[in-house]
mmCIF file of C-alpha atoms and ligand atoms in Angstrom:
data_model
loop_
_atom_site.group_PDB
_atom_site.id
_atom_site.type_symbol
_atom_site.label_atom_id
_atom_site.label_comp_id
_atom_site.label_asym_id
_atom_site.label_seq_id
_atom_site.Cartn_x
_atom_site.Cartn_y
_atom_site.Cartn_z
ATOM 1 C CA MET A 268 7.092 -25.361 -7.185
ATOM 2 C CA LYS A 269 9.469 -22.624 -8.281
ATOM 3 C CA GLN A 270 11.766 -22.968 -11.297
ATOM 4 C CA ALA A 271 15.534 -22.449 -11.014
ATOM 5 C CA ALA A 272 16.768 -20.026 -13.650
ATOM 6 C CA ILE A 273 20.198 -18.794 -14.698
ATOM 7 C CA THR A 274 20.128 -15.029 -14.080
ATOM 8 C CA ALA A 275 23.789 -14.074 -14.713
ATOM 9 C CA VAL A 276 26.957 -15.501 -16.241
ATOM 10 C CA GLY A 277 30.634 -14.735 -15.559
ATOM 11 C CA GLY A 278 33.873 -16.027 -17.008
ATOM 12 C CA ASN A 279 37.630 -15.831 -16.723
ATOM 13 C CA VAL A 280 40.467 -17.176 -18.851
ATOM 14 C CA PRO A 281 44.184 -16.615 -18.293
ATOM 15 C CA ASN A 282 45.988 -14.121 -20.539
ATOM 16 C CA TYR A 283 48.648 -16.475 -21.841
ATOM 17 C CA VAL A 284 47.745 -17.957 -25.256
ATOM 18 C CA LEU A 285 49.374 -21.292 -26.128
ATOM 19 C CA THR A 286 49.082 -21.666 -29.909
ATOM 20 C CA ASN A 287 49.321 -24.795 -32.049
ATOM 21 C CA GLN A 288 52.488 -23.324 -33.535
ATOM 22 C CA GLU A 289 54.094 -23.204 -30.108
ATOM 23 C CA LEU A 290 53.024 -26.800 -29.424
ATOM 24 C CA GLU A 291 54.703 -27.825 -32.701
ATOM 25 C CA LYS A 292 57.986 -26.841 -31.028
ATOM 26 C CA MET A 293 57.226 -28.840 -27.860
ATOM 27 C CA VAL A 294 55.932 -32.188 -29.222
ATOM 28 C CA ASP A 295 55.750 -34.044 -32.550
ATOM 29 C CA THR A 296 52.542 -32.493 -33.863
ATOM 30 C CA THR A 297 51.259 -30.053 -36.469
ATOM 31 C CA ASP A 298 48.759 -27.218 -36.542
ATOM 32 C CA GLU A 299 47.000 -29.087 -39.366
ATOM 33 C CA TRP A 300 46.628 -32.307 -37.313
ATOM 34 C CA ILE A 301 45.274 -30.499 -34.271
ATOM 35 C CA ILE A 302 42.767 -28.412 -36.225
ATOM 36 C CA SER A 303 41.518 -31.252 -38.418
ATOM 37 C CA ARG A 304 41.217 -33.778 -35.551
ATOM 38 C CA THR A 305 39.897 -31.473 -32.816
ATOM 39 C CA GLY A 306 39.059 -27.973 -34.109
ATOM 40 C CA ILE A 307 41.447 -26.330 -31.602
ATOM 41 C CA LYS A 308 43.697 -23.429 -32.675
ATOM 42 C CA GLU A 309 44.837 -22.132 -29.300
ATOM 43 C CA ARG A 310 44.200 -22.507 -25.575
ATOM 44 C CA ARG A 311 44.800 -20.369 -22.476
ATOM 45 C CA ILE A 312 47.324 -21.359 -19.812
ATOM 46 C CA LEU A 313 47.550 -20.049 -16.242
ATOM 47 C CA ARG A 314 51.292 -19.576 -15.878
ATOM 48 C CA GLU A 315 51.643 -17.156 -12.949
ATOM 49 C CA PRO A 316 53.300 -18.904 -9.980
ATOM 50 C CA GLY A 317 51.000 -19.219 -6.993
ATOM 51 C CA LYS A 318 47.826 -19.021 -9.092
ATOM 52 C CA ALA A 319 45.392 -21.914 -9.182
ATOM 53 C CA THR A 320 41.902 -22.985 -10.207
ATOM 54 C CA SER A 321 40.278 -20.936 -7.435
ATOM 55 C CA ASP A 322 41.803 -17.693 -8.790
ATOM 56 C CA MET A 323 40.121 -18.071 -12.186
ATOM 57 C CA ALA A 324 36.900 -19.196 -10.512
ATOM 58 C CA ALA A 325 36.884 -16.291 -8.042
ATOM 59 C CA ALA A 326 37.321 -13.801 -10.888
ATOM 60 C CA ALA A 327 34.426 -15.398 -12.797
ATOM 61 C CA VAL A 328 32.128 -15.265 -9.756
ATOM 62 C CA LEU A 329 33.035 -11.661 -8.924
ATOM 63 C CA GLN A 330 32.234 -10.662 -12.503
ATOM 64 C CA LEU A 331 28.893 -12.452 -12.284
ATOM 65 C CA CYS A 332 28.036 -10.656 -9.010
ATOM 66 C CA GLU A 333 28.877 -7.298 -10.547
ATOM 67 C CA LYS A 334 26.740 -7.981 -13.617
ATOM 68 C CA ARG A 335 23.783 -8.998 -11.460
ATOM 69 C CA GLY A 336 24.371 -6.182 -8.973
ATOM 70 C CA ILE A 337 24.688 -8.407 -5.917
ATOM 71 C CA ASN A 338 27.256 -8.647 -3.158
ATOM 72 C CA PRO A 339 29.059 -12.020 -2.704
ATOM 73 C CA SER A 340 27.774 -12.012 0.892
ATOM 74 C CA GLU A 341 24.286 -12.648 -0.541
ATOM 75 C CA ILE A 342 25.281 -16.039 -2.017
ATOM 76 C CA ASP A 343 23.657 -18.941 -0.122
ATOM 77 C CA LEU A 344 25.537 -21.846 -1.696
ATOM 78 C CA LEU A 345 28.467 -22.190 -4.106
ATOM 79 C CA ILE A 346 29.190 -25.432 -5.960
ATOM 80 C CA CYS A 347 32.443 -25.844 -7.876
ATOM 81 C CA ALA A 348 32.848 -28.443 -10.627
ATOM 82 C CA THR A 349 36.544 -29.255 -10.963
ATOM 83 C CA VAL A 350 39.068 -32.075 -11.283
ATOM 84 C CA THR A 351 42.010 -29.767 -10.651
ATOM 85 C CA GLY A 352 41.219 -28.411 -7.194
ATOM 86 C CA ASP A 353 43.853 -26.141 -5.635
ATOM 87 C CA LEU A 354 44.573 -28.848 -3.031
ATOM 88 C CA VAL A 355 43.422 -32.435 -2.430
ATOM 89 C CA PHE A 356 41.425 -30.876 0.410
ATOM 90 C CA PRO A 357 39.751 -28.617 1.409
ATOM 91 C CA ALA A 358 37.274 -28.167 -1.415
ATOM 92 C CA THR A 359 38.161 -25.469 -3.936
ATOM 93 C CA ALA A 360 34.628 -24.104 -3.471
ATOM 94 C CA ASN A 361 35.566 -23.250 0.150
ATOM 95 C CA ILE A 362 38.654 -21.379 -1.051
ATOM 96 C CA ILE A 363 36.675 -19.467 -3.701
ATOM 97 C CA CYS A 364 34.132 -18.326 -1.079
ATOM 98 C CA ASP A 365 36.938 -17.086 1.144
ATOM 99 C CA LYS A 366 38.592 -15.204 -1.727
ATOM 100 C CA ILE A 367 35.398 -13.423 -2.793
ATOM 101 C CA GLY A 368 33.988 -12.772 0.683
ATOM 102 C CA ALA A 369 30.959 -15.060 0.381
ATOM 103 C CA LYS A 370 30.658 -15.161 4.159
ATOM 104 C CA LYS A 371 27.158 -16.631 4.349
ATOM 105 C CA ALA A 372 27.606 -19.380 1.751
ATOM 106 C CA TRP A 373 28.352 -23.033 2.353
ATOM 107 C CA SER A 374 30.181 -24.691 -0.471
ATOM 108 C CA TYR A 375 31.458 -27.934 -1.910
ATOM 109 C CA ASP A 376 33.072 -29.432 -5.012
ATOM 110 C CA ILE A 377 31.646 -31.912 -7.483
ATOM 111 C CA GLY A 378 34.083 -34.169 -9.327
ATOM 112 C CA ALA A 379 32.542 -35.350 -12.568
ATOM 113 C CA ALA A 380 35.258 -34.256 -14.999
ATOM 114 C CA CYS A 381 33.832 -32.734 -18.178
ATOM 115 C CA SER A 382 30.240 -33.333 -17.008
ATOM 116 C CA GLY A 383 30.929 -31.569 -13.715
ATOM 117 C CA PHE A 384 29.154 -28.379 -14.689
ATOM 118 C CA ILE A 385 25.841 -30.014 -15.646
ATOM 119 C CA TYR A 386 25.976 -32.289 -12.573
ATOM 120 C CA SER A 387 26.515 -29.165 -10.429
ATOM 121 C CA LEU A 388 23.886 -27.106 -12.234
ATOM 122 C CA VAL A 389 21.224 -29.757 -11.680
ATOM 123 C CA THR A 390 22.281 -30.225 -8.039
ATOM 124 C CA GLY A 391 22.206 -26.483 -7.364
ATOM 125 C CA ALA A 392 18.803 -26.149 -9.032
ATOM 126 C CA GLN A 393 17.251 -28.567 -6.537
ATOM 127 C CA PHE A 394 18.056 -26.212 -3.631
ATOM 128 C CA ILE A 395 16.243 -23.414 -5.477
ATOM 129 C CA LYS A 396 13.245 -25.522 -6.508
ATOM 130 C CA THR A 397 12.646 -26.721 -2.958
ATOM 131 C CA GLY A 398 12.698 -23.127 -1.745
ATOM 132 C CA SER A 399 15.745 -23.692 0.489
ATOM 133 C CA TYR A 400 17.840 -20.979 -1.158
ATOM 134 C CA GLN A 401 17.539 -17.811 -3.237
ATOM 135 C CA LYS A 402 21.046 -17.503 -4.688
ATOM 136 C CA VAL A 403 23.130 -20.500 -5.732
ATOM 137 C CA VAL A 404 26.360 -20.030 -7.693
ATOM 138 C CA VAL A 405 27.591 -22.872 -9.900
ATOM 139 C CA VAL A 406 31.194 -22.625 -11.078
ATOM 140 C CA GLY A 407 33.034 -24.822 -13.573
ATOM 141 C CA ALA A 408 36.785 -24.311 -13.364
ATOM 142 C CA ASP A 409 39.895 -26.231 -14.284
ATOM 143 C CA LYS A 410 43.600 -25.587 -14.544
ATOM 144 C CA MET A 411 44.212 -28.574 -16.811
ATOM 145 C CA SER A 412 47.785 -27.457 -17.488
ATOM 146 C CA ALA A 413 48.567 -28.612 -13.921
ATOM 147 C CA ILE A 414 47.844 -32.266 -14.813
ATOM 148 C CA LEU A 415 49.003 -32.429 -18.437
ATOM 149 C CA ASP A 416 52.155 -34.116 -19.654
ATOM 150 C CA TYR A 417 53.673 -31.688 -22.160
ATOM 151 C CA GLN A 418 55.637 -34.622 -23.590
ATOM 152 C CA ASP A 419 52.429 -36.499 -24.528
ATOM 153 C CA ARG A 420 51.132 -35.140 -27.826
ATOM 154 C CA SER A 421 47.862 -37.043 -27.607
ATOM 155 C CA THR A 422 46.650 -35.136 -24.528
ATOM 156 C CA CYS A 423 48.596 -31.881 -24.164
ATOM 157 C CA VAL A 424 47.181 -30.369 -27.361
ATOM 158 C CA ILE A 425 43.561 -30.858 -26.316
ATOM 159 C CA PHE A 426 43.172 -29.095 -22.984
ATOM 160 C CA GLY A 427 43.328 -25.539 -21.665
ATOM 161 C CA ASP A 428 42.625 -23.546 -18.496
ATOM 162 C CA GLY A 429 39.551 -21.458 -17.705
ATOM 163 C CA ALA A 430 36.531 -20.869 -15.476
ATOM 164 C CA GLY A 431 32.902 -19.911 -15.915
ATOM 165 C CA ALA A 432 30.101 -19.351 -13.421
ATOM 166 C CA VAL A 433 26.332 -18.937 -13.380
ATOM 167 C CA LEU A 434 23.907 -17.640 -10.771
ATOM 168 C CA LEU A 435 20.729 -19.624 -10.134
ATOM 169 C CA GLU A 436 17.692 -17.850 -8.698
ATOM 170 C CA PRO A 437 14.021 -18.798 -8.267
ATOM 171 C CA THR A 438 11.410 -17.651 -10.757
ATOM 172 C CA GLU A 439 7.638 -18.038 -11.108
ATOM 173 C CA GLU A 440 7.894 -17.526 -14.876
ATOM 174 C CA GLU A 441 7.979 -20.273 -17.500
ATOM 175 C CA VAL A 442 11.777 -20.106 -17.832
ATOM 176 C CA GLY A 443 14.696 -21.913 -16.186
ATOM 177 C CA ILE A 444 15.799 -25.528 -15.964
ATOM 178 C CA LYS A 445 13.008 -27.719 -17.323
ATOM 179 C CA ASP A 446 14.462 -31.229 -17.508
ATOM 180 C CA PHE A 447 17.697 -33.190 -17.252
ATOM 181 C CA ILE A 448 19.180 -36.619 -17.933
ATOM 182 C CA LEU A 449 22.360 -37.514 -16.035
ATOM 183 C CA ARG A 450 24.319 -40.745 -16.320
ATOM 184 C CA SER A 451 27.560 -42.330 -15.128
ATOM 185 C CA ASP A 452 29.447 -45.572 -15.752
ATOM 186 C CA GLY A 453 32.531 -46.266 -13.644
ATOM 187 C CA ALA A 454 33.655 -48.949 -16.089
ATOM 188 C CA GLY A 455 34.812 -46.078 -18.285
ATOM 189 C CA MET A 456 37.566 -45.375 -15.761
ATOM 190 C CA GLN A 457 40.005 -47.619 -17.636
ATOM 191 C CA HIS A 458 39.983 -45.276 -20.639
ATOM 192 C CA LEU A 459 40.352 -41.899 -18.919
ATOM 193 C CA HIS A 460 41.938 -41.217 -15.544
ATOM 194 C CA MET A 461 44.951 -39.946 -13.632
ATOM 195 C CA LYS A 462 46.868 -42.889 -12.236
ATOM 196 C CA ALA A 463 48.679 -41.468 -9.211
ATOM 197 C CA GLY A 464 48.092 -38.920 -6.481
ATOM 198 C CA GLY A 465 44.970 -40.497 -4.992
ATOM 199 C CA SER A 466 44.608 -43.086 -2.223
ATOM 200 C CA LEU A 467 45.169 -45.945 -4.670
ATOM 201 C CA MET A 468 48.649 -44.748 -5.554
ATOM 202 C CA PRO A 469 49.859 -41.916 -3.317
ATOM 203 C CA PRO A 470 52.671 -39.740 -4.656
ATOM 204 C CA SER A 471 56.146 -41.252 -4.486
ATOM 205 C CA HIS A 472 59.464 -40.883 -6.294
ATOM 206 C CA GLU A 473 58.412 -43.841 -8.427
ATOM 207 C CA THR A 474 55.075 -42.312 -9.492
ATOM 208 C CA ILE A 475 56.853 -39.118 -10.464
ATOM 209 C CA ASP A 476 59.605 -40.940 -12.371
ATOM 210 C CA LYS A 477 56.943 -42.912 -14.265
ATOM 211 C CA ARG A 478 55.018 -39.706 -15.100
ATOM 212 C CA LEU A 479 51.822 -40.971 -13.507
ATOM 213 C CA HIS A 480 50.496 -37.612 -12.244
ATOM 214 C CA TYR A 481 49.047 -36.670 -15.605
ATOM 215 C CA VAL A 482 45.858 -37.215 -17.613
ATOM 216 C CA TYR A 483 45.817 -40.692 -19.133
ATOM 217 C CA GLN A 484 43.426 -40.981 -22.067
ATOM 218 C CA GLU A 485 42.736 -43.651 -24.677
ATOM 219 C CA GLY A 486 41.466 -41.122 -27.183
ATOM 220 C CA GLN A 487 39.624 -43.378 -29.603
ATOM 221 C CA ALA A 488 37.738 -45.336 -26.930
ATOM 222 C CA VAL A 489 36.670 -42.097 -25.245
ATOM 223 C CA PHE A 490 35.737 -40.615 -28.617
ATOM 224 C CA LYS A 491 33.418 -43.536 -29.460
ATOM 225 C CA HIS A 492 31.638 -43.423 -26.097
ATOM 226 C CA ALA A 493 31.386 -39.628 -26.206
ATOM 227 C CA VAL A 494 29.851 -39.532 -29.681
ATOM 228 C CA TYR A 495 27.300 -42.226 -28.914
ATOM 229 C CA ASN A 496 26.286 -41.206 -25.388
ATOM 230 C CA MET A 497 26.200 -37.431 -25.758
ATOM 231 C CA ALA A 498 24.098 -37.711 -28.913
ATOM 232 C CA GLU A 499 21.804 -40.254 -27.253
ATOM 233 C CA VAL A 500 20.919 -38.161 -24.172
ATOM 234 C CA SER A 501 20.592 -34.989 -26.251
ATOM 235 C CA ALA A 502 18.124 -36.686 -28.624
ATOM 236 C CA ASP A 503 16.338 -38.311 -25.644
ATOM 237 C CA ILE A 504 15.730 -35.034 -23.833
ATOM 238 C CA MET A 505 14.185 -33.607 -27.012
ATOM 239 C CA ARG A 506 12.023 -36.699 -27.583
ATOM 240 C CA ARG A 507 10.616 -36.914 -24.074
ATOM 241 C CA ASN A 508 9.753 -33.189 -24.044
ATOM 242 C CA ASN A 509 8.330 -33.169 -27.590
ATOM 243 C CA LEU A 510 10.961 -30.689 -28.720
ATOM 244 C CA LYS A 511 11.576 -30.523 -32.450
ATOM 245 C CA ALA A 512 14.775 -29.180 -34.010
ATOM 246 C CA GLU A 513 12.998 -25.907 -34.851
ATOM 247 C CA ASP A 514 12.133 -25.446 -31.143
ATOM 248 C CA ILE A 515 15.811 -25.439 -30.104
ATOM 249 C CA ALA A 516 17.605 -22.094 -30.273
ATOM 250 C CA TYR A 517 21.109 -23.388 -29.484
ATOM 251 C CA LEU A 518 23.071 -26.499 -28.546
ATOM 252 C CA VAL A 519 25.454 -25.629 -25.702
ATOM 253 C CA SER A 520 27.761 -28.607 -25.839
ATOM 254 C CA HIS A 521 30.900 -29.592 -23.964
ATOM 255 C CA GLN A 522 33.902 -28.488 -26.042
ATOM 256 C CA ALA A 523 36.135 -31.593 -26.252
ATOM 257 C CA ASN A 524 36.281 -32.149 -29.973
ATOM 258 C CA LYS A 525 34.551 -30.412 -32.881
ATOM 259 C CA ARG A 526 33.689 -33.771 -34.448
ATOM 260 C CA ILE A 527 31.889 -34.965 -31.274
ATOM 261 C CA ILE A 528 29.874 -31.717 -31.128
ATOM 262 C CA GLU A 529 28.901 -32.006 -34.801
ATOM 263 C CA ALA A 530 27.825 -35.635 -34.379
ATOM 264 C CA THR A 531 25.569 -34.621 -31.465
ATOM 265 C CA ALA A 532 24.045 -31.774 -33.467
ATOM 266 C CA THR A 533 23.388 -34.059 -36.445
ATOM 267 C CA ARG A 534 21.605 -36.577 -34.215
ATOM 268 C CA MET A 535 19.427 -33.733 -32.873
ATOM 269 C CA GLY A 536 18.688 -32.539 -36.409
ATOM 270 C CA LEU A 537 20.269 -29.128 -35.763
ATOM 271 C CA GLY A 538 21.972 -27.052 -38.434
ATOM 272 C CA PRO A 539 25.410 -25.505 -37.790
ATOM 273 C CA GLU A 540 23.843 -22.081 -37.071
ATOM 274 C CA LYS A 541 22.436 -23.516 -33.827
ATOM 275 C CA VAL A 542 25.690 -25.064 -32.608
ATOM 276 C CA LEU A 543 27.789 -22.856 -30.340
ATOM 277 C CA MET A 544 31.541 -23.365 -30.324
ATOM 278 C CA ASN A 545 34.585 -21.696 -28.830
ATOM 279 C CA ILE A 546 36.834 -24.777 -28.792
ATOM 280 C CA GLU A 547 39.119 -23.126 -31.363
ATOM 281 C CA ARG A 548 40.114 -20.464 -28.796
ATOM 282 C CA TYR A 549 40.092 -22.315 -25.453
ATOM 283 C CA GLY A 550 40.422 -26.059 -26.178
ATOM 284 C CA ASN A 551 38.841 -28.355 -23.596
ATOM 285 C CA THR A 552 38.689 -26.573 -20.226
ATOM 286 C CA THR A 553 36.882 -29.582 -18.619
ATOM 287 C CA GLY A 554 34.538 -28.086 -15.969
ATOM 288 C CA GLY A 555 34.818 -24.682 -17.614
ATOM 289 C CA THR A 556 33.537 -25.355 -21.134
ATOM 290 C CA LEU A 557 29.764 -24.937 -20.741
ATOM 291 C CA PRO A 558 29.689 -21.774 -18.610
ATOM 292 C CA LEU A 559 32.449 -20.254 -20.767
ATOM 293 C CA LEU A 560 30.333 -20.960 -23.836
ATOM 294 C CA MET A 561 27.315 -19.238 -22.255
ATOM 295 C CA TRP A 562 29.573 -16.353 -21.205
ATOM 296 C CA ASP A 563 30.903 -15.924 -24.750
ATOM 297 C CA TYR A 564 27.488 -16.162 -26.442
ATOM 298 C CA GLU A 565 25.264 -14.571 -23.759
ATOM 299 C CA LYS A 566 24.335 -11.654 -26.038
ATOM 300 C CA LEU A 567 22.785 -14.048 -28.575
ATOM 301 C CA PHE A 568 20.316 -15.512 -26.091
ATOM 302 C CA LYS A 569 16.762 -14.165 -25.819
ATOM 303 C CA LYS A 570 14.350 -14.701 -22.969
ATOM 304 C CA GLY A 571 12.431 -17.933 -23.588
ATOM 305 C CA ASP A 572 15.062 -19.468 -25.912
ATOM 306 C CA ASN A 573 15.296 -23.246 -25.573
ATOM 307 C CA LEU A 574 18.881 -24.341 -24.943
ATOM 308 C CA VAL A 575 20.095 -27.932 -24.714
ATOM 309 C CA LEU A 576 23.276 -28.355 -22.666
ATOM 310 C CA SER A 577 25.159 -31.617 -23.099
ATOM 311 C CA ALA A 578 28.421 -33.048 -21.863
ATOM 312 C CA PHE A 579 30.538 -36.192 -21.710
ATOM 313 C CA GLY A 580 33.642 -36.816 -19.643
ATOM 314 C CA GLY A 581 35.814 -38.884 -17.345
ATOM 315 C CA GLY A 582 34.006 -41.449 -15.193
ATOM 316 C CA PHE A 583 32.434 -41.957 -17.633
ATOM 317 C CA THR A 584 29.903 -39.254 -16.874
ATOM 318 C CA TRP A 585 27.456 -37.656 -19.288
ATOM 319 C CA GLY A 586 24.116 -35.957 -19.574
ATOM 320 C CA SER A 587 21.900 -33.288 -21.050
ATOM 321 C CA VAL A 588 19.885 -30.406 -19.643
ATOM 322 C CA TRP A 589 16.968 -28.561 -21.259
ATOM 323 C CA LEU A 590 16.522 -24.982 -20.080
ATOM 324 C CA LYS A 591 14.638 -21.891 -21.157
ATOM 325 C CA TRP A 592 16.862 -18.822 -21.043
ATOM 326 C CA ALA A 593 15.545 -16.321 -18.482
ATOM 327 C CA TYR A 594 16.650 -12.866 -19.642
ATOM 328 C CA ASN A 595 17.670 -10.615 -22.525
ATOM 329 C CA SER A 596 21.201 -9.418 -21.962
ATOM 330 C CA LYS A 597 21.886 -5.686 -21.972
HETATM 331 N N1 LIG B 1354 49.733 -34.733 -33.354
HETATM 332 C C1 LIG B 1354 49.990 -35.623 -34.344
HETATM 333 N N2 LIG B 1354 49.623 -36.921 -34.272
HETATM 334 C C2 LIG B 1354 49.000 -37.314 -33.154
HETATM 335 C C3 LIG B 1354 48.701 -36.440 -32.091
HETATM 336 C C4 LIG B 1354 49.106 -35.110 -32.225
HETATM 337 N N3 LIG B 1354 48.862 -34.181 -31.274
HETATM 338 N N4 LIG B 1354 48.058 -37.131 -31.124
HETATM 339 C C5 LIG B 1354 47.952 -38.398 -31.557
HETATM 340 N N5 LIG B 1354 48.518 -38.508 -32.782
HETATM 341 C C6 LIG B 1354 48.621 -39.694 -33.633
HETATM 342 C C7 LIG B 1354 48.531 -40.983 -32.860
HETATM 343 O O1 LIG B 1354 49.780 -41.339 -32.319
HETATM 344 C C8 LIG B 1354 48.073 -41.930 -33.938
HETATM 345 O O2 LIG B 1354 49.200 -42.307 -34.701
HETATM 346 P P1 LIG B 1354 49.356 -43.815 -35.235
HETATM 347 O O3 LIG B 1354 48.156 -44.042 -36.130
HETATM 348 O O4 LIG B 1354 50.650 -43.782 -35.950
HETATM 349 O O5 LIG B 1354 49.318 -44.682 -34.022
HETATM 350 C C9 LIG B 1354 47.177 -41.078 -34.813
HETATM 351 O O6 LIG B 1354 47.530 -39.719 -34.529
HETATM 352 C C10 LIG B 1354 45.700 -41.278 -34.563
HETATM 353 O O7 LIG B 1354 45.478 -41.229 -33.155
HETATM 354 P P2 LIG B 1354 44.047 -41.332 -32.555
HETATM 355 O O8 LIG B 1354 44.121 -41.331 -31.062
HETATM 356 O O9 LIG B 1354 43.310 -42.459 -33.216
HETATM 357 O O10 LIG B 1354 43.407 -39.946 -33.073
HETATM 358 P P3 LIG B 1354 41.936 -39.484 -33.014
HETATM 359 O O11 LIG B 1354 41.454 -39.135 -34.354
HETATM 360 O O12 LIG B 1354 41.082 -40.422 -32.205
HETATM 361 O O13 LIG B 1354 42.051 -38.111 -32.220
HETATM 362 C C11 LIG B 1354 41.599 -37.322 -29.990
HETATM 363 C C12 LIG B 1354 42.548 -38.117 -30.896
HETATM 364 C C13 LIG B 1354 41.564 -35.893 -30.492
HETATM 365 C C14 LIG B 1354 42.119 -37.392 -28.569
HETATM 366 C C15 LIG B 1354 40.189 -37.943 -30.080
HETATM 367 O O14 LIG B 1354 40.264 -39.328 -29.909
HETATM 368 C C16 LIG B 1354 39.224 -37.389 -29.076
HETATM 369 O O15 LIG B 1354 38.794 -36.266 -29.161
HETATM 370 N N6 LIG B 1354 38.800 -38.217 -28.069
HETATM 371 C C17 LIG B 1354 37.766 -37.812 -27.108
HETATM 372 C C18 LIG B 1354 38.247 -36.814 -26.103
HETATM 373 C C19 LIG B 1354 37.148 -36.537 -25.103
HETATM 374 O O16 LIG B 1354 36.001 -36.327 -25.465
HETATM 375 N N7 LIG B 1354 37.456 -36.627 -23.827
HETATM 376 C C20 LIG B 1354 36.411 -36.537 -22.830
HETATM 377 C C21 LIG B 1354 36.474 -35.325 -22.076
HETATM 378 S S1 LIG B 1354 38.000 -35.106 -21.227
HETATM 379 C C22 LIG B 1354 37.686 -35.237 -19.520
HETATM 380 O O17 LIG B 1354 36.660 -35.661 -19.107
HETATM 381 C C23 LIG B 1354 38.782 -34.807 -18.588
#
């Protein structure tokens, strides 16, 4: 059976930089608190009216196509991981395909919050491994600023907007996605969700007055589950594949909190030189974090490098992926 390998990466973040100093003027917080508790210094915000998640995603995919030298009309399937779709329906993936001219592709969204990218990556890889498709694009994109309450200091400082995308193609070589562990637990819903806007509580004057169309998070409960579960699956994927710390080139972890990333790395026995981070510049972009991390650090990766991707998010959802990087970047 063929392997599914990442053969190109693209990314896009909005130009507007929202700094901790600016947030100090909006809510009762400090630069020192945000940096020491999360590691975040600034985040990007998509402020232009009429622009949405699909605009960042489309730019990321077009960049990826250009880097790989392909036309969007060659894409067979596009999967978009997002919790901030342009509309409740249709799927944002459909809108992205229309914007980029991916005329042949079929497309759909996956909603798994901060684990959405690894869920989508593993799903997309199956279509390559079975030989059904040659070119599958996986996008992680979120405009979190659309669902954040900028009066709630416990959530508005954490998140930012951004999109990243990868291309999956078949390979006969010993590279690509080697193994994955994916998990979910709906009982985690109580700690992290958006109360209104769905079929349980459709929008009304009351839901707006009560500020229910925003991210609701019990930070400490989510923190505890994230630390334990992300570390557990990351250590498990190493154990069951006989990977030692020295075999791993880099940990590509979801960027929610520097302390969660460090705890995962410690459990895996990895030193800080193997832990990739860009949380200080983008904050938590939900579906966007992992592909944006690969986009930022692509030049570091060598063909054959072992990467462990791991994520934890709303649901709860979490998981890890072991892949061998497939190319040396130019
Ligand atoms: N500035 C200053 N003080 C603040 C701020 C702020 N921005 N936010 C909260 N505080 C206060 C709280 O009110 C609290 O004050 P109190 O002790 O007087 O009540 C105090 O700081 C401590 O609050 P905690 O919530 O315990 O702070 P904690 O150290 O846990 O950090 C954080 C909060 C950063 C949210 C952390 O819990 C975290 O990272 N949680 C996990 C987030 C995550 O991984 N989410 C999953 C992905 S998101 C997704 O899937 C969409």
